[in-house]
Amino acid sequence: MTLSRKLLPLPAMAVLISAWQISVMRSDSTILPGPWAVVLGIMELAQKGLLLKYVVASLYRVTWGYVLAALIGIPFGLLLGWYKRGEKAFNPIIQILRPISPLAWIPIAILWFGVGDGAAIYLIFLASFLPLTVTAMNAVRNIPEVNLNAGRNFGLSERQLITQILYPAVAPYLIVGLRITLGIAWLVVVAAEMIAVNSGLGFLIIDARNAGNRYDLVIAGMVLIGIIGIVLDAGMKNLEKMKSIRWGYGGN
Amino acid sequence: MAQTATTAPERAVEAAKISVRGVSKIFKRDGKEVNVLDNINLEARKGEFVCILGPSGCGKSTLLNIAGGFLKATTGSITIDGEEVNGPDPRRIFVFQERGVFPWMTVEGNIGFGLFKLPKEERRHRIAHYVKLVGLEGFEQAYPQELSGGMKQRVEVARALAVNPDVLYLDEPFGALDSITRLIMRSELLRMWEAERKTILFVTHDIEESVQLADRVVVMSTRPATIRRIVEIDIPHPRDISSPRYLELRDSIFEEIGLAHKV
Ligand SMILES: Nc1ncnc2c1ncn2[C@@H]1O[C@H](COP(=O)(O)OP(=O)(O)O)[C@@H](O)[C@H]1O
Ligand SMILES: [Mg+2]
């Protein structure tokens, strides 16, 4: 991509923000704070020390829930994919659990962990675990039989087959799954924080409304969630550029 | 074929390299039995190039997979140097269509894949040799998706040859290539075979291809496959594919299969 094409979104954004500011000013709106009010809101949060505190609190929960889910869900999924019997045994349970929104677990999460980090982390874990398990399972199932047979033909042991064929073959799919799942985890943390804890960006939004209808802070919270979400996604996207993985994404 | 200067009596007692004895295969699927191979008997001498020719779906791949140790025969057995096949073995390498190359490895990585037991220096040496043999110099660091179908196929052949197997199994290796590349790959394969003299079992459904390549063509029937005839192709390489003998052998196979070659 050329630089000028990379910069293309900037004018569009400038137009949108100007239109937002102008229409709020013209209409003297009380139902929507303008962008400038939102900027002031973010600065206020920074001054009070809440900005960093809430961002860190949200990232902390996402990190724990997501990393735990990855550490358990991916190996579990790989095992299910590798041992067909495992898949046969567990797949029905997985399929039943999958359509249940992680948010439906909120009451149970609070019952088990109380209001606090534990409940939020548990919810993020739940939201990330199944997608990662299913991704890993399908990735193994989709390894071409010819690749495995070639490995066996060259005299690889079962262990070498796993390290030299299974891992590299599933890596691109796992990276994509990790990226999508991090997006889900970030969606869920906001919802979880609205109910199950009293800090974090989700809490900020609900608290700003409850304690004084501070809609500038509500939107400030939304903007922060958006920006951090983009940064997380861009970080994961960078992983896809690794040479040994790029083959999995079609084209070059 | 007689590349080694053995004396006549020695050759006479020399056992077959590959011998297929009474191999049948019945697949069971959804409670139904599919009879695929019916009592196949076949021998290949050391260094011989044997083509297995038959219509699609007759069981050629199944036979080759049994010889490769990837499938078990229902009855009968295959021995190589008198030793029964019962599992894959690096001494006999199966070349899939170009799909078999590892997309996560470079050309070099692929060709050196089977050499993990060798010391680094020797490994490098061998890789370089086979890169050259298949004409992929300059592409050592390329990934398969940057290569054409023919080049990928060369990578697979080089990967197989690099471990110095005594037997190569090729299952319609050029089937997915365009017809010009296919012709080039055939003569490349012959060149490599003449350089290394592996025993080759080559599966194809292409009559011309079999007559161009093989020392002997094993003509199979439709499923359940039996051997209809084995045709000796007594034309030295390089073969003139418009010579009367070539046409005669080709036409006899066309007739054997029951095809008039008029379009
Ligand atoms: N694992 C299997 N289970 C059941 N049937 C099979 C299996 N593998 C192959 N077959 C059947 O055996 C027949 C021969 O297949 P194959 O050996 O691949 O034929 P060819 O290579 O000659 O085209 C086909 O009808 C195919 O459907
Ligand atoms: Mg086949």
Coordinates of C-alpha atoms and ligand atoms in Angstrom, one line a residue:
Chain A
M1 CA 0.0 0.0 0.0
T2 CA 1.3 3.4 -0.9
L3 CA 1.5 6.1 1.8
S4 CA -1.3 8.2 0.1
R5 CA -3.6 5.2 0.3
K6 CA -2.8 4.6 3.9
L7 CA -3.7 8.2 4.7
L8 CA -7.0 7.9 2.8
P9 CA -9.1 7.3 5.9
L10 CA -7.9 10.5 7.6
P11 CA -9.9 13.0 5.5
A12 CA -13.0 10.8 5.8
M13 CA -12.6 10.8 9.6
A14 CA -12.0 14.6 9.6
V15 CA -15.2 15.1 7.7
L16 CA -17.2 12.9 10.0
I17 CA -15.9 14.5 13.2
S18 CA -16.4 18.0 11.8
A19 CA -20.0 17.2 10.8
W20 CA -20.6 15.8 14.3
Q21 CA -19.2 18.9 16.0
I22 CA -21.0 21.3 13.7
S23 CA -24.4 19.6 14.0
V24 CA -24.1 19.4 17.8
M25 CA -23.2 23.1 17.9
R26 CA -25.9 24.2 15.5
S27 CA -28.7 22.3 17.3
D28 CA -27.5 23.0 20.8
S29 CA -28.1 19.3 21.3
T30 CA -28.5 17.9 24.8
I31 CA -28.9 14.3 23.7
L32 CA -25.4 14.0 22.2
P33 CA -22.2 15.5 23.4
G34 CA -19.9 16.8 20.6
P35 CA -16.4 15.5 19.9
W36 CA -14.8 18.3 21.7
A37 CA -16.7 17.5 24.9
V38 CA -15.6 13.9 24.5
V39 CA -11.9 15.0 24.2
L40 CA -12.4 17.1 27.4
G41 CA -14.0 14.1 29.0
I42 CA -11.0 11.9 28.2
M43 CA -8.7 14.6 29.6
E44 CA -10.7 14.8 32.7
L45 CA -10.4 11.0 33.2
A46 CA -6.6 11.3 32.6
Q47 CA -6.3 14.0 35.2
K48 CA -8.3 12.0 37.8
G49 CA -6.0 9.1 37.1
L50 CA -9.0 7.0 36.0
L51 CA -8.0 6.7 32.4
L52 CA -4.9 4.6 33.0
K53 CA -6.6 2.7 35.9
Y54 CA -9.6 1.7 33.8
V55 CA -7.7 0.8 30.7
V56 CA -5.3 -1.3 32.7
A57 CA -8.1 -3.0 34.6
S58 CA -9.8 -4.0 31.4
L59 CA -6.7 -5.2 29.7
Y60 CA -5.7 -7.1 32.8
R61 CA -9.0 -9.1 32.7
V62 CA -8.8 -9.7 29.0
T63 CA -5.2 -10.8 29.2
W64 CA -5.9 -13.4 32.0
G65 CA -9.1 -14.7 30.6
Y66 CA -7.8 -14.9 27.0
V67 CA -4.4 -16.3 27.8
L68 CA -5.8 -19.0 30.0
A69 CA -8.3 -19.9 27.3
A70 CA -5.5 -20.1 24.8
L71 CA -3.3 -22.2 27.0
I72 CA -6.1 -24.7 27.7
G73 CA -8.3 -24.4 24.7
I74 CA -5.7 -24.7 21.9
P75 CA -4.0 -27.9 23.2
F76 CA -7.4 -29.3 24.0
G77 CA -8.6 -28.6 20.4
L78 CA -5.4 -30.0 18.9
L79 CA -5.9 -33.2 20.9
L80 CA -9.5 -33.5 19.8
G81 CA -8.5 -33.0 16.2
W82 CA -5.6 -35.5 16.3
Y83 CA -7.5 -38.2 18.1
K84 CA -10.7 -38.7 16.1
R85 CA -12.4 -40.5 19.1
G86 CA -11.9 -37.4 21.2
E87 CA -13.6 -35.3 18.7
K88 CA -16.5 -37.8 18.4
A89 CA -16.9 -37.7 22.2
F90 CA -16.7 -34.0 22.8
N91 CA -18.1 -32.4 19.7
P92 CA -21.8 -32.7 20.6
I93 CA -21.1 -31.0 24.0
I94 CA -19.2 -28.2 22.2
Q95 CA -21.9 -27.7 19.7
I96 CA -24.5 -27.4 22.5
L97 CA -22.4 -24.9 24.4
R98 CA -21.4 -22.8 21.5
P99 CA -24.7 -20.9 20.8
I100 CA -24.9 -19.8 24.5
S101 CA -23.8 -16.2 24.7
P102 CA -21.0 -15.8 27.2
L103 CA -23.1 -13.1 28.7
A104 CA -25.7 -15.6 29.7
W105 CA -23.1 -16.9 32.2
I106 CA -22.9 -13.6 34.0
P107 CA -25.2 -14.6 36.9
I108 CA -23.4 -17.8 37.4
A109 CA -20.0 -16.1 37.1
I110 CA -21.0 -13.7 39.9
L111 CA -22.5 -16.6 42.0
W112 CA -19.2 -18.5 41.8
F113 CA -16.6 -15.7 41.9
G114 CA -18.5 -12.8 43.5
V115 CA -18.4 -9.3 42.0
G116 CA -14.8 -8.7 41.0
D117 CA -12.0 -9.6 38.7
G118 CA -12.6 -13.3 39.0
A119 CA -16.1 -13.2 37.5
A120 CA -14.9 -11.0 34.6
I121 CA -11.9 -13.1 33.9
Y122 CA -14.1 -16.2 34.0
L123 CA -16.5 -14.7 31.5
I124 CA -13.7 -13.8 29.1
F125 CA -12.2 -17.2 29.5
L126 CA -15.6 -18.8 28.6
A127 CA -16.0 -16.5 25.6
S128 CA -12.5 -17.3 24.3
F129 CA -12.3 -21.0 25.1
L130 CA -14.8 -22.6 22.7
P131 CA -13.8 -20.5 19.6
L132 CA -10.1 -21.4 20.2
T133 CA -10.9 -25.1 20.8
V134 CA -13.0 -25.3 17.7
T135 CA -10.4 -23.5 15.6
A136 CA -7.6 -25.8 16.8
M137 CA -9.8 -28.9 16.2
N138 CA -10.7 -27.9 12.7
A139 CA -7.2 -26.9 11.9
V140 CA -5.9 -30.3 12.7
R141 CA -8.7 -32.0 10.8
N142 CA -7.9 -30.0 7.7
I143 CA -4.3 -31.0 7.5
P144 CA -4.0 -32.7 4.1
E145 CA -3.6 -36.4 4.5
V146 CA -0.8 -36.3 1.9
N147 CA 1.3 -34.1 4.1
L148 CA 1.0 -36.5 7.1
N149 CA 1.6 -39.5 4.8
A150 CA 4.7 -37.8 3.4
G151 CA 6.0 -37.3 7.0
R152 CA 5.4 -40.9 7.9
N153 CA 7.0 -41.9 4.6
F154 CA 10.2 -40.1 5.6
G155 CA 10.3 -42.0 8.8
L156 CA 9.0 -39.4 11.3
S157 CA 8.0 -40.7 14.7
E158 CA 4.6 -39.7 16.1
R159 CA 6.3 -37.0 18.1
Q160 CA 8.2 -35.6 15.1
L161 CA 5.0 -35.7 13.1
I162 CA 3.4 -33.4 15.7
T163 CA 6.3 -31.0 15.9
Q164 CA 7.2 -30.9 12.2
I165 CA 3.9 -31.3 10.4
L166 CA 1.0 -30.7 12.8
Y167 CA 2.3 -27.4 14.3
P168 CA 3.4 -25.7 11.2
A169 CA 0.3 -26.8 9.3
V170 CA -2.1 -25.5 11.9
A171 CA -0.2 -22.3 12.8
P172 CA -1.9 -20.0 10.2
Y173 CA -5.4 -21.1 11.3
L174 CA -4.5 -20.6 14.9
I175 CA -3.3 -17.1 14.4
V176 CA -6.5 -16.2 12.6
G177 CA -8.5 -17.8 15.4
L178 CA -6.5 -16.0 18.0
R179 CA -7.1 -12.7 16.3
I180 CA -10.8 -13.2 15.9
T181 CA -11.1 -14.5 19.5
L182 CA -9.2 -11.5 20.9
G183 CA -11.9 -9.3 19.3
I184 CA -14.6 -11.4 21.0
A185 CA -12.8 -11.2 24.3
W186 CA -12.6 -7.4 24.0
L187 CA -16.4 -7.2 23.3
V188 CA -17.2 -9.4 26.2
V189 CA -15.0 -7.6 28.8
V190 CA -17.0 -4.4 28.3
A191 CA -20.3 -6.2 28.9
A192 CA -18.9 -8.1 31.8
E193 CA -17.6 -4.9 33.4
M194 CA -20.9 -3.3 33.2
I195 CA -22.3 -5.9 35.6
A196 CA -19.7 -7.9 37.4
V197 CA -17.1 -5.4 38.6
N198 CA -16.6 -1.7 39.5
S199 CA -13.7 -0.7 37.4
G200 CA -12.7 -0.8 33.8
L201 CA -14.0 0.8 30.6
G202 CA -17.3 -1.1 30.7
F203 CA -17.8 0.1 34.3
L204 CA -16.9 3.6 33.2
I205 CA -19.7 3.7 30.7
I206 CA -22.4 2.4 33.0
D207 CA -21.1 4.5 36.0
A208 CA -20.9 7.8 34.0
R209 CA -24.6 7.4 33.1
N210 CA -25.8 6.3 36.5
A211 CA -23.9 8.9 38.5
G212 CA -24.9 12.1 36.8
N213 CA -25.8 11.4 33.2
R214 CA -22.2 12.2 32.0
Y215 CA -22.7 11.3 28.4
D216 CA -19.5 12.9 27.4
L217 CA -17.8 10.3 29.5
V218 CA -20.0 7.5 28.1
I219 CA -18.8 8.4 24.6
A220 CA -15.2 8.8 25.9
G221 CA -15.4 5.3 27.1
M222 CA -16.7 4.0 23.8
V223 CA -14.0 5.8 21.9
L224 CA -11.3 4.4 24.1
I225 CA -12.7 0.9 23.6
G226 CA -12.7 1.4 19.9
I227 CA -9.1 2.6 19.8
I228 CA -7.8 -0.1 22.0
G229 CA -9.7 -2.7 20.0
I230 CA -8.0 -1.5 16.8
V231 CA -4.6 -1.5 18.4
L232 CA -5.1 -5.1 19.7
D233 CA -6.3 -6.2 16.3
A234 CA -3.4 -4.5 14.5
G235 CA -1.0 -6.3 16.8
M236 CA -2.5 -9.7 16.0
K237 CA -2.5 -8.9 12.3
N238 CA 1.2 -8.3 12.4
L239 CA 1.6 -12.0 13.4
E240 CA 0.1 -13.0 10.1
K241 CA 3.0 -11.4 8.3
M242 CA 5.5 -14.0 9.6
K243 CA 7.1 -15.8 6.7
S244 CA 6.5 -19.3 7.8
I245 CA 2.8 -18.6 8.2
R246 CA 2.0 -16.4 5.3
W247 CA 1.3 -19.4 3.0
G248 CA -1.9 -20.0 4.9
Y249 CA -3.6 -16.7 3.8
G250 CA -4.0 -17.3 0.0
G251 CA -2.2 -15.2 -2.6
N252 CA 1.1 -13.7 -1.5
Chain B
M1 CA 17.3 -52.1 -17.9
A2 CA 20.4 -54.2 -17.4
Q3 CA 22.5 -51.4 -16.1
T4 CA 24.7 -53.6 -13.9
A5 CA 27.2 -55.8 -15.7
T6 CA 26.2 -59.0 -13.9
T7 CA 26.9 -62.3 -15.5
A8 CA 24.0 -64.2 -16.9
P9 CA 23.6 -66.9 -14.2
E10 CA 23.6 -64.2 -11.5
R11 CA 20.9 -62.3 -13.2
A12 CA 18.9 -65.4 -13.7
V13 CA 18.7 -66.1 -9.9
E14 CA 18.3 -62.4 -9.0
A15 CA 15.0 -62.1 -7.2
A16 CA 12.5 -59.4 -8.1
K17 CA 12.9 -56.1 -6.3
I18 CA 9.2 -55.7 -5.8
S19 CA 6.9 -58.6 -5.8
V20 CA 3.1 -58.4 -5.5
R21 CA 1.5 -61.7 -4.7
G22 CA -2.2 -62.4 -4.8
V23 CA -3.1 -58.9 -3.6
S24 CA -6.8 -58.2 -3.2
K25 CA -8.4 -55.3 -1.5
I26 CA -12.0 -55.0 -0.3
F27 CA -13.1 -51.7 1.3
K28 CA -16.0 -51.8 3.7
R29 CA -17.9 -48.6 3.8
D30 CA -21.4 -48.1 5.4
G31 CA -21.7 -51.9 5.6
K32 CA -21.2 -52.2 1.9
E33 CA -18.2 -54.0 0.5
V34 CA -16.3 -52.5 -2.4
N35 CA -14.2 -54.9 -4.2
V36 CA -11.3 -52.9 -5.6
L37 CA -8.3 -55.1 -6.3
D38 CA -8.7 -58.8 -7.3
N39 CA -5.8 -61.1 -7.1
I40 CA -3.0 -58.9 -8.5
N41 CA 0.3 -60.6 -9.2
L42 CA 3.2 -58.5 -10.4
E43 CA 7.0 -58.2 -10.2
A44 CA 9.4 -55.4 -10.8
R45 CA 13.1 -55.9 -11.3
K46 CA 15.7 -53.7 -9.7
G47 CA 16.0 -50.4 -11.6
E48 CA 13.0 -51.1 -13.7
F49 CA 10.4 -48.5 -14.7
V50 CA 7.0 -50.0 -14.5
C51 CA 3.8 -48.2 -15.4
I52 CA 0.5 -49.2 -14.0
L53 CA -2.1 -48.1 -16.4
G54 CA -5.9 -48.2 -15.9
P55 CA -9.0 -46.2 -16.0
S56 CA -9.8 -43.8 -13.2
G57 CA -11.3 -45.5 -10.1
C58 CA -10.1 -49.0 -11.0
G59 CA -7.8 -49.2 -7.9
K60 CA -4.4 -48.0 -9.1
S61 CA -3.9 -45.7 -6.2
T62 CA -5.1 -48.3 -3.8
L63 CA -2.4 -50.8 -5.1
L64 CA 0.3 -48.1 -4.9
N65 CA -0.8 -47.2 -1.3
I66 CA -0.6 -50.9 -0.3
A67 CA 2.9 -51.0 -1.8
G68 CA 3.8 -47.8 0.0
G69 CA 2.7 -49.3 3.3
F70 CA -0.2 -46.8 3.8
L71 CA -2.9 -49.4 3.4
K72 CA -3.2 -53.0 4.2
A73 CA -4.1 -55.6 1.6
T74 CA -7.2 -57.7 2.4
T75 CA -5.4 -60.8 1.1
G76 CA -2.0 -61.3 -0.4
S77 CA 1.2 -59.5 0.3
I78 CA 3.9 -57.3 -1.2
T79 CA 7.6 -57.9 -0.6
I80 CA 10.5 -55.7 -1.4
D81 CA 13.9 -57.4 -1.5
G82 CA 12.1 -60.4 0.1
E83 CA 10.9 -58.3 3.0
E84 CA 7.2 -57.9 3.6
V85 CA 5.9 -54.3 3.4
N86 CA 4.0 -53.4 6.5
G87 CA 4.3 -49.7 6.9
P88 CA 5.8 -46.6 5.3
D89 CA 9.6 -46.7 5.0
P90 CA 12.1 -44.0 3.8
R91 CA 13.7 -46.6 1.5
R92 CA 10.6 -46.3 -0.7
I93 CA 9.2 -42.9 -1.2
F94 CA 5.8 -42.0 -2.4
V95 CA 5.5 -39.0 -4.7
F96 CA 2.0 -37.4 -4.5
Q97 CA 0.9 -34.9 -7.0
E98 CA 2.5 -31.5 -6.2
R99 CA 0.0 -31.3 -3.3
G100 CA 2.5 -33.2 -1.2
V101 CA 5.0 -30.4 -0.8
F102 CA 4.9 -28.6 2.6
P103 CA 3.6 -25.1 2.0
W104 CA 5.3 -23.8 5.2
M105 CA 8.8 -24.7 4.1
T106 CA 11.0 -23.2 1.4
V107 CA 12.2 -25.2 -1.5
E108 CA 15.4 -26.0 0.4
G109 CA 13.5 -27.0 3.5
N110 CA 11.3 -29.3 1.5
I111 CA 14.1 -31.0 -0.3
G112 CA 16.1 -31.5 2.9
F113 CA 13.0 -32.6 4.8
G114 CA 13.9 -36.3 4.9
L115 CA 17.6 -35.7 5.7
F116 CA 17.1 -34.8 9.4
K117 CA 19.4 -37.6 10.5
L118 CA 22.4 -36.3 8.5
P119 CA 25.0 -33.9 9.8
K120 CA 24.4 -30.3 8.7
E121 CA 27.2 -30.1 6.2
E122 CA 26.2 -33.2 4.4
R123 CA 22.6 -32.2 4.4
R124 CA 23.5 -28.9 2.8
H125 CA 25.5 -30.6 0.2
R126 CA 22.8 -33.0 -0.7
I127 CA 20.2 -30.3 -0.9
A128 CA 22.4 -28.3 -3.3
H129 CA 22.9 -31.4 -5.4
Y130 CA 19.2 -32.1 -5.8
V131 CA 18.2 -28.5 -6.3
K132 CA 20.5 -28.6 -9.2
L133 CA 19.3 -31.9 -10.5
V134 CA 15.8 -30.7 -10.7
G135 CA 16.8 -27.3 -12.1
L136 CA 15.6 -25.1 -9.2
E137 CA 18.7 -23.1 -8.7
G138 CA 17.8 -19.6 -7.6
F139 CA 14.6 -20.8 -6.0
E140 CA 16.1 -22.3 -2.9
Q141 CA 14.5 -19.7 -0.6
A142 CA 11.1 -19.6 -2.4
Y143 CA 8.0 -20.9 -0.8
P144 CA 5.8 -23.4 -2.8
Q145 CA 3.0 -20.8 -3.4
E146 CA 5.5 -18.7 -5.3
L147 CA 6.2 -21.7 -7.7
S148 CA 4.3 -23.0 -10.7
G149 CA 2.8 -26.5 -10.6
G150 CA 5.7 -28.0 -12.5
M151 CA 8.2 -26.5 -10.2
K152 CA 6.3 -27.8 -7.1
Q153 CA 6.3 -31.2 -8.7
R154 CA 10.1 -31.0 -9.1
V155 CA 10.4 -30.1 -5.5
E156 CA 8.5 -33.3 -4.6
V157 CA 10.6 -35.4 -6.8
A158 CA 13.8 -33.9 -5.5
R159 CA 12.6 -34.4 -1.9
A160 CA 12.1 -38.0 -2.7
L161 CA 15.4 -38.6 -4.5
A162 CA 17.4 -36.8 -1.7
V163 CA 16.9 -39.6 0.8
N164 CA 18.3 -42.0 -1.8
P165 CA 15.4 -44.5 -1.7
D166 CA 15.6 -47.7 -3.8
V167 CA 12.0 -47.4 -4.9
L168 CA 9.9 -44.5 -6.0
Y169 CA 6.1 -44.7 -6.2
L170 CA 4.6 -42.0 -8.4
D171 CA 0.8 -41.7 -8.4
E172 CA -0.3 -39.7 -11.5
P173 CA 2.4 -37.2 -10.6
F174 CA 1.9 -35.0 -13.6
G175 CA -1.9 -35.3 -13.8
A176 CA -2.5 -31.7 -12.7
L177 CA 0.0 -30.1 -15.0
D178 CA -0.7 -28.5 -18.4
S179 CA 0.2 -30.7 -21.3
I180 CA 3.4 -28.9 -22.3
T181 CA 4.8 -29.0 -18.7
R182 CA 3.8 -32.6 -18.5
L183 CA 5.9 -33.5 -21.5
I184 CA 8.9 -31.6 -20.1
M185 CA 8.5 -33.3 -16.7
R186 CA 8.4 -36.7 -18.4
S187 CA 11.7 -36.3 -20.0
E188 CA 13.1 -34.8 -16.8
L189 CA 12.0 -37.8 -14.9
L190 CA 13.6 -40.1 -17.4
R191 CA 16.8 -38.1 -17.1
M192 CA 16.8 -38.5 -13.3
W193 CA 15.9 -42.1 -13.5
E194 CA 18.8 -42.7 -15.9
A195 CA 21.1 -40.9 -13.5
E196 CA 19.9 -42.7 -10.4
R197 CA 18.3 -45.9 -11.5
K198 CA 15.6 -46.2 -8.9
T199 CA 13.0 -48.9 -9.3
I200 CA 9.9 -47.0 -10.2
L201 CA 6.2 -47.8 -10.0
F202 CA 4.4 -45.1 -11.9
V203 CA 0.6 -45.0 -11.9
T204 CA -1.2 -43.3 -14.8
H205 CA -4.4 -43.4 -16.8
D206 CA -2.7 -41.9 -19.8
I207 CA -1.8 -44.5 -22.4
E208 CA 0.7 -42.3 -24.2
E209 CA 2.4 -41.4 -21.0
S210 CA 2.9 -45.1 -20.1
V211 CA 4.3 -46.0 -23.5
Q212 CA 6.7 -43.0 -23.4
L213 CA 8.1 -43.8 -20.0
A214 CA 7.9 -47.5 -19.0
D215 CA 10.0 -50.5 -19.5
R216 CA 6.8 -52.5 -19.0
V217 CA 3.2 -51.3 -18.9
V218 CA 0.8 -53.2 -16.7
V219 CA -2.7 -52.8 -18.2
M220 CA -5.4 -53.1 -15.6
S221 CA -9.2 -53.7 -16.0
T222 CA -12.0 -51.6 -14.6
R223 CA -12.9 -52.2 -11.0
P224 CA -12.4 -54.7 -9.4
A225 CA -9.0 -54.3 -11.0
T226 CA -7.3 -57.3 -12.5
I227 CA -4.2 -57.4 -14.7
R228 CA -5.3 -57.7 -18.3
R229 CA -1.9 -57.8 -19.9
I230 CA 1.7 -56.7 -19.3
V231 CA 3.3 -55.0 -22.3
E232 CA 7.0 -54.9 -22.7
I233 CA 8.1 -51.6 -24.3
D234 CA 11.3 -52.5 -26.1
I235 CA 12.2 -49.1 -27.4
P236 CA 15.4 -47.5 -26.2
H237 CA 15.3 -44.0 -24.7
P238 CA 15.0 -41.3 -26.0
R239 CA 11.9 -42.6 -27.7
D240 CA 10.7 -41.4 -31.0
I241 CA 7.0 -41.1 -30.5
S242 CA 6.2 -41.2 -34.2
S243 CA 8.2 -44.4 -34.8
P244 CA 6.3 -47.4 -36.1
R245 CA 7.2 -49.5 -33.1
Y246 CA 5.9 -46.8 -30.7
L247 CA 2.7 -46.5 -32.5
E248 CA 2.3 -50.3 -32.7
L249 CA 2.7 -50.7 -29.0
R250 CA 0.5 -47.8 -28.2
D251 CA -2.3 -49.0 -30.5
S252 CA -2.1 -52.5 -29.1
I253 CA -2.8 -51.1 -25.7
F254 CA -5.6 -48.9 -27.0
E255 CA -7.1 -52.1 -28.5
E256 CA -6.6 -54.1 -25.3
I257 CA -8.6 -51.5 -23.4
G258 CA -11.2 -51.6 -26.1
L259 CA -10.8 -48.1 -27.5
A260 CA -10.7 -47.1 -31.1
H261 CA -8.5 -44.1 -31.1
K262 CA -10.5 -41.9 -33.4
V263 CA -12.1 -38.8 -32.1
Ligands
LIG1 N1 -10.9 -45.7 1.9 C1 -11.7 -46.1 1.0 N2 -12.9 -46.6 1.4 C2 -13.8 -47.0 0.5 N3 -13.6 -47.0 -0.8 C3 -12.5 -46.5 -1.3 C4 -11.5 -46.1 -0.4 N4 -10.4 -45.6 -1.2 C5 -10.7 -45.9 -2.4 N5 -12.0 -46.4 -2.5 C6 -12.7 -46.8 -3.8 O1 -11.8 -47.7 -4.5 C7 -11.9 -47.5 -5.8 C8 -10.5 -47.3 -6.4 O2 -9.9 -46.1 -6.0 P1 -8.5 -45.7 -6.4 O3 -7.5 -46.7 -6.0 O4 -8.2 -44.3 -5.9 O5 -8.6 -45.6 -8.0 P2 -7.6 -45.0 -9.1 O6 -6.4 -44.5 -8.4 O7 -7.4 -46.1 -10.0 O8 -8.4 -43.9 -9.7 C9 -12.8 -46.2 -6.0 O9 -14.0 -46.7 -6.5 C10 -12.9 -45.6 -4.7 O10 -14.1 -45.0 -4.5
MG2 MG -5.7 -42.5 -8.2

